[in-house]
């Protein structure tokens, strides 16, 4: 196992009917900016509950944060935060609202051009405190220090990580996910699953605890994901999914072990240029990454085949083939298509995707940093 530092300062308030408890987590004299997305939080009453919980505090609402949160929209909130002397940000939504709110928290204190500061990783000295009410279990953003921000005029989607971006608290009420459309339930399960594989399907370093923990999360998502689609109001199922998604990317399973993230990085282009949802890009790319990297990932693929899919018959290659096919089938059973062609994306996009990766200096990729343009092209061709 590699050496590691573990830091996660986010308080988790988990369970049904707990929105009122955010009252105790925000200073009584704080002026709050409530951020939300395109309207689901308003439509389904979560926003009203949040406002009620804030009691006598002053607050301002900022809605309209898009899926794949856009820089221009967020900069409007940054101006409000400055002008109105906001001292607490409260995000109500999925990963996009939470990530966007992290950007607002940081950009409030940027000097000079905010995009430059963000993309050049200017060290953050100060951020506004953030709390979040999660309505879509998927990204794990609620208990990590990462934010992924998009900028359409530059055709860019970039991720940024900093300890000051951890929310102070995350309110996880599984019932808030009941109103999700099928596609977003599936997206959430697949995104969380791939967060686990990015930190697990690499090479063994005797990370016994991390491995068993990761396998537990994957087994839970495989079991509970389809149940959430079949039975839309099952509290236990939603609670298991919500808790899995949070833990898939709260840092714990990635401690002291190698990490991949090639699937995630290769996916961004398809969201920016072809409008695929984040999880759709992962479902398309992960099986091909596993195939092309099967030699490097061999030992972990065999462990995955055995412990996650119960595959013990056949020779090693057969077991790995079956594990990759079952992974793909799981995504498809969740209703997510697993080829670029199925989304109507032209084959020429493979060249563009490679150029995108070059433009943002993302090569080489993978846990061994051995995915160059050549391997990436093989992966994307296989994903076609
Ligand atoms: O905007 P509204 O109207 O709220 O609707 C949203 C949105 O259209 C809807 N939704 C959310 N909760 C709902 C609901 N609809 C009905 N009922 C509810 N309870 O769902 C749609 C998608 O929301 P979004 O927040 O975009 O989805 P998700 O949570 O999957 O977040 C995706 C973003 O997170 C980034 C992705 O790249 C993408 O930009 N990621 C962030 C990560 C992180 N911070 O650690 C890691 C991930 O790998 C990922 O990259
Ligand atoms: Zn993801």
JSON list of N, CA and C and ligand atoms in Angstrom, two decimals, residues 36-44 46 64-69 92-99 102 134-142 144-150 157 159-160 175-181 184 187-188 191 195 249 261 264 268 271 278-279 282, ligand 1:
[
{"chain": "A", "resi": 36, "resn": "UNK", "atom": "N", "xyz": [-29.37, 26.57, -7.03]},
{"chain": "A", "resi": 36, "resn": "UNK", "atom": "CA", "xyz": [-30.07, 25.38, -7.52]},
{"chain": "A", "resi": 36, "resn": "UNK", "atom": "C", "xyz": [-30.02, 25.32, -9.04]},
{"chain": "A", "resi": 37, "resn": "UNK", "atom": "N", "xyz": [-30.62, 24.27, -9.59]},
{"chain": "A", "resi": 37, "resn": "UNK", "atom": "CA", "xyz": [-30.47, 24.01, -11.03]},
{"chain": "A", "resi": 37, "resn": "UNK", "atom": "C", "xyz": [-31.61, 24.57, -11.85]},
{"chain": "A", "resi": 38, "resn": "UNK", "atom": "N", "xyz": [-32.08, 23.75, -12.78]},
{"chain": "A", "resi": 38, "resn": "UNK", "atom": "CA", "xyz": [-33.08, 24.22, -13.72]},
{"chain": "A", "resi": 38, "resn": "UNK", "atom": "C", "xyz": [-34.49, 24.24, -13.19]},
{"chain": "A", "resi": 39, "resn": "UNK", "atom": "N", "xyz": [-34.70, 23.87, -11.97]},
{"chain": "A", "resi": 39, "resn": "UNK", "atom": "CA", "xyz": [-36.05, 23.99, -11.42]},
{"chain": "A", "resi": 39, "resn": "UNK", "atom": "C", "xyz": [-36.58, 22.79, -10.67]},
{"chain": "A", "resi": 40, "resn": "UNK", "atom": "N", "xyz": [-35.90, 21.63, -10.76]},
{"chain": "A", "resi": 40, "resn": "UNK", "atom": "CA", "xyz": [-36.47, 20.46, -10.08]},
{"chain": "A", "resi": 40, "resn": "UNK", "atom": "C", "xyz": [-36.58, 20.69, -8.57]},
{"chain": "A", "resi": 41, "resn": "UNK", "atom": "N", "xyz": [-35.61, 21.37, -8.00]},
{"chain": "A", "resi": 41, "resn": "UNK", "atom": "CA", "xyz": [-35.63, 21.60, -6.55]},
{"chain": "A", "resi": 41, "resn": "UNK", "atom": "C", "xyz": [-36.83, 22.46, -6.15]},
{"chain": "A", "resi": 42, "resn": "UNK", "atom": "N", "xyz": [-37.19, 23.37, -7.06]},
{"chain": "A", "resi": 42, "resn": "UNK", "atom": "CA", "xyz": [-38.33, 24.24, -6.80]},
{"chain": "A", "resi": 42, "resn": "UNK", "atom": "C", "xyz": [-39.62, 23.45, -7.00]},
{"chain": "A", "resi": 43, "resn": "UNK", "atom": "N", "xyz": [-39.67, 22.75, -8.12]},
{"chain": "A", "resi": 43, "resn": "UNK", "atom": "CA", "xyz": [-40.88, 22.02, -8.53]},
{"chain": "A", "resi": 43, "resn": "UNK", "atom": "C", "xyz": [-41.27, 20.96, -7.49]},
{"chain": "A", "resi": 44, "resn": "UNK", "atom": "N", "xyz": [-40.29, 20.31, -6.91]},
{"chain": "A", "resi": 44, "resn": "UNK", "atom": "CA", "xyz": [-40.62, 19.21, -6.00]},
{"chain": "A", "resi": 44, "resn": "UNK", "atom": "C", "xyz": [-40.61, 19.60, -4.53]},
{"chain": "A", "resi": 46, "resn": "UNK", "atom": "N", "xyz": [-38.33, 20.92, -2.54]},
{"chain": "A", "resi": 46, "resn": "UNK", "atom": "CA", "xyz": [-37.13, 20.88, -1.69]},
{"chain": "A", "resi": 46, "resn": "UNK", "atom": "C", "xyz": [-36.66, 22.29, -1.33]},
{"chain": "A", "resi": 64, "resn": "UNK", "atom": "N", "xyz": [-30.87, 28.18, -11.98]},
{"chain": "A", "resi": 64, "resn": "UNK", "atom": "CA", "xyz": [-30.46, 28.16, -13.38]},
{"chain": "A", "resi": 64, "resn": "UNK", "atom": "C", "xyz": [-29.08, 27.56, -13.62]},
{"chain": "A", "resi": 65, "resn": "UNK", "atom": "N", "xyz": [-28.49, 26.93, -12.61]},
{"chain": "A", "resi": 65, "resn": "UNK", "atom": "CA", "xyz": [-27.20, 26.26, -12.85]},
{"chain": "A", "resi": 65, "resn": "UNK", "atom": "C", "xyz": [-27.49, 25.01, -13.70]},
{"chain": "A", "resi": 66, "resn": "UNK", "atom": "N", "xyz": [-26.83, 24.94, -14.83]},
{"chain": "A", "resi": 66, "resn": "UNK", "atom": "CA", "xyz": [-27.11, 23.88, -15.81]},
{"chain": "A", "resi": 66, "resn": "UNK", "atom": "C", "xyz": [-26.42, 22.58, -15.43]},
{"chain": "A", "resi": 67, "resn": "UNK", "atom": "N", "xyz": [-26.93, 21.45, -16.01]},
{"chain": "A", "resi": 67, "resn": "UNK", "atom": "CA", "xyz": [-26.13, 20.22, -15.95]},
{"chain": "A", "resi": 67, "resn": "UNK", "atom": "C", "xyz": [-24.80, 20.52, -16.67]},
{"chain": "A", "resi": 68, "resn": "UNK", "atom": "N", "xyz": [-23.70, 20.07, -16.13]},
{"chain": "A", "resi": 68, "resn": "UNK", "atom": "CA", "xyz": [-22.37, 20.50, -16.59]},
{"chain": "A", "resi": 68, "resn": "UNK", "atom": "C", "xyz": [-22.29, 22.02, -16.41]},
{"chain": "A", "resi": 69, "resn": "UNK", "atom": "N", "xyz": [-22.16, 22.47, -15.19]},
{"chain": "A", "resi": 69, "resn": "UNK", "atom": "CA", "xyz": [-22.34, 23.88, -14.86]},
{"chain": "A", "resi": 69, "resn": "UNK", "atom": "C", "xyz": [-21.44, 24.81, -15.66]},
{"chain": "A", "resi": 92, "resn": "UNK", "atom": "N", "xyz": [-28.47, 23.22, -3.60]},
{"chain": "A", "resi": 92, "resn": "UNK", "atom": "CA", "xyz": [-29.58, 22.26, -3.55]},
{"chain": "A", "resi": 92, "resn": "UNK", "atom": "C", "xyz": [-29.69, 21.62, -4.93]},
{"chain": "A", "resi": 93, "resn": "UNK", "atom": "N", "xyz": [-29.20, 20.38, -5.06]},
{"chain": "A", "resi": 93, "resn": "UNK", "atom": "CA", "xyz": [-29.26, 19.74, -6.38]},
{"chain": "A", "resi": 93, "resn": "UNK", "atom": "C", "xyz": [-28.32, 18.56, -6.50]},
{"chain": "A", "resi": 94, "resn": "UNK", "atom": "N", "xyz": [-27.96, 18.30, -7.76]},
{"chain": "A", "resi": 94, "resn": "UNK", "atom": "CA", "xyz": [-27.04, 17.19, -8.05]},
{"chain": "A", "resi": 94, "resn": "UNK", "atom": "C", "xyz": [-25.61, 17.70, -8.15]},
{"chain": "A", "resi": 95, "resn": "UNK", "atom": "N", "xyz": [-24.77, 16.89, -8.79]},
{"chain": "A", "resi": 95, "resn": "UNK", "atom": "CA", "xyz": [-23.35, 17.21, -8.88]},
{"chain": "A", "resi": 95, "resn": "UNK", "atom": "C", "xyz": [-23.10, 18.55, -9.56]},
{"chain": "A", "resi": 96, "resn": "UNK", "atom": "N", "xyz": [-23.91, 18.89, -10.54]},
{"chain": "A", "resi": 96, "resn": "UNK", "atom": "CA", "xyz": [-23.66, 20.14, -11.26]},
{"chain": "A", "resi": 96, "resn": "UNK", "atom": "C", "xyz": [-23.86, 21.35, -10.37]},
{"chain": "A", "resi": 97, "resn": "UNK", "atom": "N", "xyz": [-24.92, 21.34, -9.58]},
{"chain": "A", "resi": 97, "resn": "UNK", "atom": "CA", "xyz": [-25.17, 22.48, -8.69]},
{"chain": "A", "resi": 97, "resn": "UNK", "atom": "C", "xyz": [-24.09, 22.53, -7.61]},
{"chain": "A", "resi": 98, "resn": "UNK", "atom": "N", "xyz": [-23.72, 21.37, -7.09]},
{"chain": "A", "resi": 98, "resn": "UNK", "atom": "CA", "xyz": [-22.71, 21.36, -6.02]},
{"chain": "A", "resi": 98, "resn": "UNK", "atom": "C", "xyz": [-21.35, 21.81, -6.57]},
{"chain": "A", "resi": 99, "resn": "UNK", "atom": "N", "xyz": [-20.98, 21.27, -7.73]},
{"chain": "A", "resi": 99, "resn": "UNK", "atom": "CA", "xyz": [-19.70, 21.68, -8.34]},
{"chain": "A", "resi": 99, "resn": "UNK", "atom": "C", "xyz": [-19.72, 23.18, -8.66]},
{"chain": "A", "resi": 102, "resn": "UNK", "atom": "N", "xyz": [-19.15, 25.16, -5.67]},
{"chain": "A", "resi": 102, "resn": "UNK", "atom": "CA", "xyz": [-17.74, 25.14, -5.25]},
{"chain": "A", "resi": 102, "resn": "UNK", "atom": "C", "xyz": [-16.97, 26.21, -6.03]},
{"chain": "A", "resi": 134, "resn": "UNK", "atom": "N", "xyz": [-28.39, 17.16, -1.23]},
{"chain": "A", "resi": 134, "resn": "UNK", "atom": "CA", "xyz": [-28.22, 16.35, -2.44]},
{"chain": "A", "resi": 134, "resn": "UNK", "atom": "C", "xyz": [-29.57, 15.84, -2.95]},
{"chain": "A", "resi": 135, "resn": "UNK", "atom": "N", "xyz": [-29.84, 16.05, -4.24]},
{"chain": "A", "resi": 135, "resn": "UNK", "atom": "CA", "xyz": [-31.09, 15.53, -4.80]},
{"chain": "A", "resi": 135, "resn": "UNK", "atom": "C", "xyz": [-30.82, 14.43, -5.83]},
{"chain": "A", "resi": 136, "resn": "UNK", "atom": "N", "xyz": [-29.55, 14.20, -6.16]},
{"chain": "A", "resi": 136, "resn": "UNK", "atom": "CA", "xyz": [-29.22, 13.20, -7.17]},
{"chain": "A", "resi": 136, "resn": "UNK", "atom": "C", "xyz": [-27.94, 12.47, -6.72]},
{"chain": "A", "resi": 137, "resn": "UNK", "atom": "N", "xyz": [-28.08, 11.24, -6.25]},
{"chain": "A", "resi": 137, "resn": "UNK", "atom": "CA", "xyz": [-26.87, 10.51, -5.85]},
{"chain": "A", "resi": 137, "resn": "UNK", "atom": "C", "xyz": [-26.10, 10.07, -7.08]},
{"chain": "A", "resi": 138, "resn": "UNK", "atom": "N", "xyz": [-24.87, 10.51, -7.21]},
{"chain": "A", "resi": 138, "resn": "UNK", "atom": "CA", "xyz": [-24.09, 10.18, -8.41]},
{"chain": "A", "resi": 138, "resn": "UNK", "atom": "C", "xyz": [-22.61, 10.50, -8.25]},
{"chain": "A", "resi": 139, "resn": "UNK", "atom": "N", "xyz": [-22.32, 11.78, -8.14]},
{"chain": "A", "resi": 139, "resn": "UNK", "atom": "CA", "xyz": [-20.93, 12.23, -8.31]},
{"chain": "A", "resi": 139, "resn": "UNK", "atom": "C", "xyz": [-20.07, 12.09, -7.07]},
{"chain": "A", "resi": 140, "resn": "UNK", "atom": "N", "xyz": [-20.69, 12.12, -5.89]},
{"chain": "A", "resi": 140, "resn": "UNK", "atom": "CA", "xyz": [-19.90, 12.15, -4.66]},
{"chain": "A", "resi": 140, "resn": "UNK", "atom": "C", "xyz": [-19.39, 13.55, -4.35]},
{"chain": "A", "resi": 141, "resn": "UNK", "atom": "N", "xyz": [-19.73, 14.51, -5.18]},
{"chain": "A", "resi": 141, "resn": "UNK", "atom": "CA", "xyz": [-19.24, 15.89, -4.99]},
{"chain": "A", "resi": 141, "resn": "UNK", "atom": "C", "xyz": [-19.56, 16.43, -3.60]},
{"chain": "A", "resi": 142, "resn": "UNK", "atom": "N", "xyz": [-20.65, 15.92, -3.00]},
{"chain": "A", "resi": 142, "resn": "UNK", "atom": "CA", "xyz": [-21.09, 16.42, -1.70]},
{"chain": "A", "resi": 142, "resn": "UNK", "atom": "C", "xyz": [-20.07, 16.21, -0.57]},
{"chain": "A", "resi": 144, "resn": "UNK", "atom": "N", "xyz": [-16.53, 15.67, -1.37]},
{"chain": "A", "resi": 144, "resn": "UNK", "atom": "CA", "xyz": [-15.15, 15.74, -1.85]},
{"chain": "A", "resi": 144, "resn": "UNK", "atom": "C", "xyz": [-14.77, 17.18, -2.21]},
{"chain": "A", "resi": 145, "resn": "UNK", "atom": "N", "xyz": [-13.52, 17.35, -2.56]},
{"chain": "A", "resi": 145, "resn": "UNK", "atom": "CA", "xyz": [-13.02, 18.71, -2.84]},
{"chain": "A", "resi": 145, "resn": "UNK", "atom": "C", "xyz": [-12.82, 18.96, -4.32]},
{"chain": "A", "resi": 146, "resn": "UNK", "atom": "N", "xyz": [-13.61, 18.25, -5.15]},
{"chain": "A", "resi": 146, "resn": "UNK", "atom": "CA", "xyz": [-13.48, 18.37, -6.60]},
{"chain": "A", "resi": 146, "resn": "UNK", "atom": "C", "xyz": [-14.66, 19.12, -7.19]},
{"chain": "A", "resi": 147, "resn": "UNK", "atom": "N", "xyz": [-14.39, 19.89, -8.24]},
{"chain": "A", "resi": 147, "resn": "UNK", "atom": "CA", "xyz": [-15.48, 20.52, -9.00]},
{"chain": "A", "resi": 147, "resn": "UNK", "atom": "C", "xyz": [-15.12, 20.47, -10.48]},
{"chain": "A", "resi": 148, "resn": "UNK", "atom": "N", "xyz": [-16.12, 20.14, -11.30]},
{"chain": "A", "resi": 148, "resn": "UNK", "atom": "CA", "xyz": [-15.91, 20.08, -12.74]},
{"chain": "A", "resi": 148, "resn": "UNK", "atom": "C", "xyz": [-16.75, 21.19, -13.38]},
{"chain": "A", "resi": 149, "resn": "UNK", "atom": "N", "xyz": [-16.08, 22.12, -14.02]},
{"chain": "A", "resi": 149, "resn": "UNK", "atom": "CA", "xyz": [-16.77, 23.29, -14.57]},
{"chain": "A", "resi": 149, "resn": "UNK", "atom": "C", "xyz": [-16.60, 23.31, -16.09]},
{"chain": "A", "resi": 150, "resn": "UNK", "atom": "N", "xyz": [-17.67, 23.73, -16.79]},
{"chain": "A", "resi": 150, "resn": "UNK", "atom": "CA", "xyz": [-17.63, 23.77, -18.25]},
{"chain": "A", "resi": 150, "resn": "UNK", "atom": "C", "xyz": [-17.68, 25.21, -18.74]},
{"chain": "A", "resi": 157, "resn": "UNK", "atom": "N", "xyz": [-14.21, 21.59, -20.55]},
{"chain": "A", "resi": 157, "resn": "UNK", "atom": "CA", "xyz": [-14.78, 21.04, -19.32]},
{"chain": "A", "resi": 157, "resn": "UNK", "atom": "C", "xyz": [-13.59, 20.57, -18.49]},
{"chain": "A", "resi": 159, "resn": "UNK", "atom": "N", "xyz": [-11.68, 19.80, -14.56]},
{"chain": "A", "resi": 159, "resn": "UNK", "atom": "CA", "xyz": [-11.89, 19.48, -13.15]},
{"chain": "A", "resi": 159, "resn": "UNK", "atom": "C", "xyz": [-10.79, 20.10, -12.30]},
{"chain": "A", "resi": 160, "resn": "UNK", "atom": "N", "xyz": [-11.14, 20.45, -11.07]},
{"chain": "A", "resi": 160, "resn": "UNK", "atom": "CA", "xyz": [-10.24, 21.14, -10.17]},
{"chain": "A", "resi": 160, "resn": "UNK", "atom": "C", "xyz": [-10.45, 20.55, -8.78]},
{"chain": "A", "resi": 175, "resn": "UNK", "atom": "N", "xyz": [-35.12, 10.18, 0.15]},
{"chain": "A", "resi": 175, "resn": "UNK", "atom": "CA", "xyz": [-36.44, 10.46, -0.44]},
{"chain": "A", "resi": 175, "resn": "UNK", "atom": "C", "xyz": [-36.36, 11.57, -1.48]},
{"chain": "A", "resi": 176, "resn": "UNK", "atom": "N", "xyz": [-35.35, 12.43, -1.36]},
{"chain": "A", "resi": 176, "resn": "UNK", "atom": "CA", "xyz": [-35.21, 13.52, -2.33]},
{"chain": "A", "resi": 176, "resn": "UNK", "atom": "C", "xyz": [-34.85, 12.98, -3.71]},
{"chain": "A", "resi": 177, "resn": "UNK", "atom": "N", "xyz": [-34.45, 11.71, -3.78]},
{"chain": "A", "resi": 177, "resn": "UNK", "atom": "CA", "xyz": [-34.11, 11.16, -5.10]},
{"chain": "A", "resi": 177, "resn": "UNK", "atom": "C", "xyz": [-35.30, 10.45, -5.75]},
{"chain": "A", "resi": 178, "resn": "UNK", "atom": "N", "xyz": [-36.45, 10.40, -5.05]},
{"chain": "A", "resi": 178, "resn": "UNK", "atom": "CA", "xyz": [-37.62, 9.71, -5.62]},
{"chain": "A", "resi": 178, "resn": "UNK", "atom": "C", "xyz": [-38.10, 10.34, -6.92]},
{"chain": "A", "resi": 179, "resn": "UNK", "atom": "N", "xyz": [-37.91, 11.65, -7.04]},
{"chain": "A", "resi": 179, "resn": "UNK", "atom": "CA", "xyz": [-38.48, 12.35, -8.20]},
{"chain": "A", "resi": 179, "resn": "UNK", "atom": "C", "xyz": [-37.58, 12.29, -9.43]},
{"chain": "A", "resi": 180, "resn": "UNK", "atom": "N", "xyz": [-36.45, 11.63, -9.31]},
{"chain": "A", "resi": 180, "resn": "UNK", "atom": "CA", "xyz": [-35.52, 11.56, -10.45]},
{"chain": "A", "resi": 180, "resn": "UNK", "atom": "C", "xyz": [-36.14, 10.80, -11.62]},
{"chain": "A", "resi": 181, "resn": "UNK", "atom": "N", "xyz": [-35.96, 11.31, -12.84]},
{"chain": "A", "resi": 181, "resn": "UNK", "atom": "CA", "xyz": [-36.37, 10.51, -13.99]},
{"chain": "A", "resi": 181, "resn": "UNK", "atom": "C", "xyz": [-35.44, 9.29, -14.11]},
{"chain": "A", "resi": 184, "resn": "UNK", "atom": "N", "xyz": [-31.78, 9.66, -14.97]},
{"chain": "A", "resi": 184, "resn": "UNK", "atom": "CA", "xyz": [-30.85, 10.20, -13.96]},
{"chain": "A", "resi": 184, "resn": "UNK", "atom": "C", "xyz": [-30.58, 9.18, -12.85]},
{"chain": "A", "resi": 187, "resn": "UNK", "atom": "N", "xyz": [-27.96, 7.14, -14.57]},
{"chain": "A", "resi": 187, "resn": "UNK", "atom": "CA", "xyz": [-26.70, 7.91, -14.65]},
{"chain": "A", "resi": 187, "resn": "UNK", "atom": "C", "xyz": [-25.97, 7.88, -13.31]},
{"chain": "A", "resi": 188, "resn": "UNK", "atom": "N", "xyz": [-26.73, 8.07, -12.25]},
{"chain": "A", "resi": 188, "resn": "UNK", "atom": "CA", "xyz": [-26.12, 8.14, -10.92]},
{"chain": "A", "resi": 188, "resn": "UNK", "atom": "C", "xyz": [-25.46, 6.82, -10.55]},
{"chain": "A", "resi": 191, "resn": "UNK", "atom": "N", "xyz": [-22.35, 6.30, -12.81]},
{"chain": "A", "resi": 191, "resn": "UNK", "atom": "CA", "xyz": [-21.24, 7.21, -12.45]},
{"chain": "A", "resi": 191, "resn": "UNK", "atom": "C", "xyz": [-20.57, 6.71, -11.17]},
{"chain": "A", "resi": 195, "resn": "UNK", "atom": "N", "xyz": [-16.75, 5.43, -10.67]},
{"chain": "A", "resi": 195, "resn": "UNK", "atom": "CA", "xyz": [-15.81, 6.02, -9.69]},
{"chain": "A", "resi": 195, "resn": "UNK", "atom": "C", "xyz": [-15.08, 4.92, -8.93]},
{"chain": "A", "resi": 249, "resn": "UNK", "atom": "N", "xyz": [-16.80, 8.23, -3.99]},
{"chain": "A", "resi": 249, "resn": "UNK", "atom": "CA", "xyz": [-15.85, 9.30, -4.30]},
{"chain": "A", "resi": 249, "resn": "UNK", "atom": "C", "xyz": [-15.66, 10.27, -3.13]},
{"chain": "A", "resi": 261, "resn": "UNK", "atom": "N", "xyz": [-8.61, 6.84, -13.87]},
{"chain": "A", "resi": 261, "resn": "UNK", "atom": "CA", "xyz": [-9.33, 8.04, -14.36]},
{"chain": "A", "resi": 261, "resn": "UNK", "atom": "C", "xyz": [-9.24, 8.26, -15.87]},
{"chain": "A", "resi": 264, "resn": "UNK", "atom": "N", "xyz": [-12.85, 8.65, -17.30]},
{"chain": "A", "resi": 264, "resn": "UNK", "atom": "CA", "xyz": [-13.42, 9.97, -17.04]},
{"chain": "A", "resi": 264, "resn": "UNK", "atom": "C", "xyz": [-12.83, 11.03, -17.98]},
{"chain": "A", "resi": 268, "resn": "UNK", "atom": "N", "xyz": [-14.91, 13.51, -21.29]},
{"chain": "A", "resi": 268, "resn": "UNK", "atom": "CA", "xyz": [-15.30, 14.93, -21.29]},
{"chain": "A", "resi": 268, "resn": "UNK", "atom": "C", "xyz": [-15.61, 15.46, -22.69]},
{"chain": "A", "resi": 271, "resn": "UNK", "atom": "N", "xyz": [-19.12, 14.92, -23.86]},
{"chain": "A", "resi": 271, "resn": "UNK", "atom": "CA", "xyz": [-20.12, 15.79, -23.23]},
{"chain": "A", "resi": 271, "resn": "UNK", "atom": "C", "xyz": [-20.06, 17.18, -23.86]},
{"chain": "A", "resi": 278, "resn": "UNK", "atom": "N", "xyz": [-22.63, 12.85, -18.53]},
{"chain": "A", "resi": 278, "resn": "UNK", "atom": "CA", "xyz": [-21.36, 12.36, -18.00]},
{"chain": "A", "resi": 278, "resn": "UNK", "atom": "C", "xyz": [-21.35, 10.82, -17.89]},
{"chain": "A", "resi": 279, "resn": "UNK", "atom": "N", "xyz": [-22.40, 10.25, -17.31]},
{"chain": "A", "resi": 279, "resn": "UNK", "atom": "CA", "xyz": [-22.42, 8.80, -17.10]},
{"chain": "A", "resi": 279, "resn": "UNK", "atom": "C", "xyz": [-22.49, 8.04, -18.42]},
{"chain": "A", "resi": 282, "resn": "UNK", "atom": "N", "xyz": [-19.11, 7.45, -19.69]},
{"chain": "A", "resi": 282, "resn": "UNK", "atom": "CA", "xyz": [-18.39, 6.41, -18.93]},
{"chain": "A", "resi": 282, "resn": "UNK", "atom": "C", "xyz": [-18.81, 5.02, -19.37]},
{"chain": "B", "resi": 1, "resn": "LIG", "atom": "O1", "xyz": [-31.40, 21.20, -13.02]},
{"chain": "B", "resi": 1, "resn": "LIG", "atom": "P1", "xyz": [-32.56, 20.53, -12.37]},
{"chain": "B", "resi": 1, "resn": "LIG", "atom": "O2", "xyz": [-33.87, 21.04, -12.78]},
{"chain": "B", "resi": 1, "resn": "LIG", "atom": "O3", "xyz": [-32.40, 20.45, -10.88]},
{"chain": "B", "resi": 1, "resn": "LIG", "atom": "O4", "xyz": [-32.56, 19.02, -12.92]},
{"chain": "B", "resi": 1, "resn": "LIG", "atom": "C1", "xyz": [-31.47, 18.14, -12.75]},
{"chain": "B", "resi": 1, "resn": "LIG", "atom": "C2", "xyz": [-30.65, 17.96, -14.03]},
{"chain": "B", "resi": 1, "resn": "LIG", "atom": "O5", "xyz": [-31.41, 18.21, -15.17]},
{"chain": "B", "resi": 1, "resn": "LIG", "atom": "C3", "xyz": [-32.02, 16.76, -12.52]},
{"chain": "B", "resi": 1, "resn": "LIG", "atom": "N1", "xyz": [-32.31, 16.48, -11.12]},
{"chain": "B", "resi": 1, "resn": "LIG", "atom": "C4", "xyz": [-31.47, 16.56, -10.06]},
{"chain": "B", "resi": 1, "resn": "LIG", "atom": "N2", "xyz": [-32.09, 16.14, -8.94]},
{"chain": "B", "resi": 1, "resn": "LIG", "atom": "C5", "xyz": [-33.36, 15.83, -9.29]},
{"chain": "B", "resi": 1, "resn": "LIG", "atom": "C6", "xyz": [-33.50, 16.04, -10.67]},
{"chain": "B", "resi": 1, "resn": "LIG", "atom": "N3", "xyz": [-34.66, 15.81, -11.32]},
{"chain": "B", "resi": 1, "resn": "LIG", "atom": "C7", "xyz": [-35.69, 15.33, -10.60]},
{"chain": "B", "resi": 1, "resn": "LIG", "atom": "N4", "xyz": [-35.62, 15.07, -9.27]},
{"chain": "B", "resi": 1, "resn": "LIG", "atom": "C8", "xyz": [-34.46, 15.29, -8.59]},
{"chain": "B", "resi": 1, "resn": "LIG", "atom": "N5", "xyz": [-34.38, 14.97, -7.29]},
{"chain": "B", "resi": 1, "resn": "LIG", "atom": "O6", "xyz": [-30.99, 15.89, -12.97]},
{"chain": "B", "resi": 1, "resn": "LIG", "atom": "C9", "xyz": [-30.31, 16.50, -14.06]},
{"chain": "B", "resi": 1, "resn": "LIG", "atom": "C10", "xyz": [-28.83, 16.22, -13.95]},
{"chain": "B", "resi": 1, "resn": "LIG", "atom": "O7", "xyz": [-28.29, 16.86, -12.81]},
{"chain": "B", "resi": 1, "resn": "LIG", "atom": "P2", "xyz": [-26.70, 17.00, -12.64]},
{"chain": "B", "resi": 1, "resn": "LIG", "atom": "O8", "xyz": [-26.45, 17.71, -11.35]},
{"chain": "B", "resi": 1, "resn": "LIG", "atom": "O9", "xyz": [-26.09, 17.56, -13.86]},
{"chain": "B", "resi": 1, "resn": "LIG", "atom": "O10", "xyz": [-26.24, 15.48, -12.55]},
{"chain": "B", "resi": 1, "resn": "LIG", "atom": "P3", "xyz": [-25.05, 14.80, -11.79]},
{"chain": "B", "resi": 1, "resn": "LIG", "atom": "O11", "xyz": [-25.27, 14.76, -10.33]},
{"chain": "B", "resi": 1, "resn": "LIG", "atom": "O12", "xyz": [-24.84, 13.53, -12.49]},
{"chain": "B", "resi": 1, "resn": "LIG", "atom": "O13", "xyz": [-23.79, 15.77, -12.02]},
{"chain": "B", "resi": 1, "resn": "LIG", "atom": "C11", "xyz": [-23.07, 15.76, -13.20]},
{"chain": "B", "resi": 1, "resn": "LIG", "atom": "C12", "xyz": [-21.92, 16.77, -13.14]},
{"chain": "B", "resi": 1, "resn": "LIG", "atom": "O14", "xyz": [-21.00, 16.41, -12.09]},
{"chain": "B", "resi": 1, "resn": "LIG", "atom": "C13", "xyz": [-19.68, 16.29, -12.65]},
{"chain": "B", "resi": 1, "resn": "LIG", "atom": "C14", "xyz": [-19.97, 15.86, -14.07]},
{"chain": "B", "resi": 1, "resn": "LIG", "atom": "O15", "xyz": [-18.85, 16.03, -14.91]},
{"chain": "B", "resi": 1, "resn": "LIG", "atom": "C15", "xyz": [-21.12, 16.76, -14.43]},
{"chain": "B", "resi": 1, "resn": "LIG", "atom": "O16", "xyz": [-20.66, 18.06, -14.75]},
{"chain": "B", "resi": 1, "resn": "LIG", "atom": "N6", "xyz": [-18.87, 15.37, -11.83]},
{"chain": "B", "resi": 1, "resn": "LIG", "atom": "C16", "xyz": [-18.42, 15.84, -10.64]},
{"chain": "B", "resi": 1, "resn": "LIG", "atom": "C17", "xyz": [-17.58, 15.10, -9.84]},
{"chain": "B", "resi": 1, "resn": "LIG", "atom": "C18", "xyz": [-17.08, 15.62, -8.55]},
{"chain": "B", "resi": 1, "resn": "LIG", "atom": "N7", "xyz": [-17.36, 16.85, -8.21]},
{"chain": "B", "resi": 1, "resn": "LIG", "atom": "O17", "xyz": [-16.41, 14.91, -7.80]},
{"chain": "B", "resi": 1, "resn": "LIG", "atom": "C19", "xyz": [-17.09, 13.78, -10.25]},
{"chain": "B", "resi": 1, "resn": "LIG", "atom": "C20", "xyz": [-17.84, 13.17, -11.38]},
{"chain": "B", "resi": 1, "resn": "LIG", "atom": "O18", "xyz": [-17.01, 12.25, -12.01]},
{"chain": "B", "resi": 1, "resn": "LIG", "atom": "C21", "xyz": [-18.36, 14.13, -12.39]},
{"chain": "B", "resi": 1, "resn": "LIG", "atom": "O19", "xyz": [-17.35, 14.49, -13.31]}
]
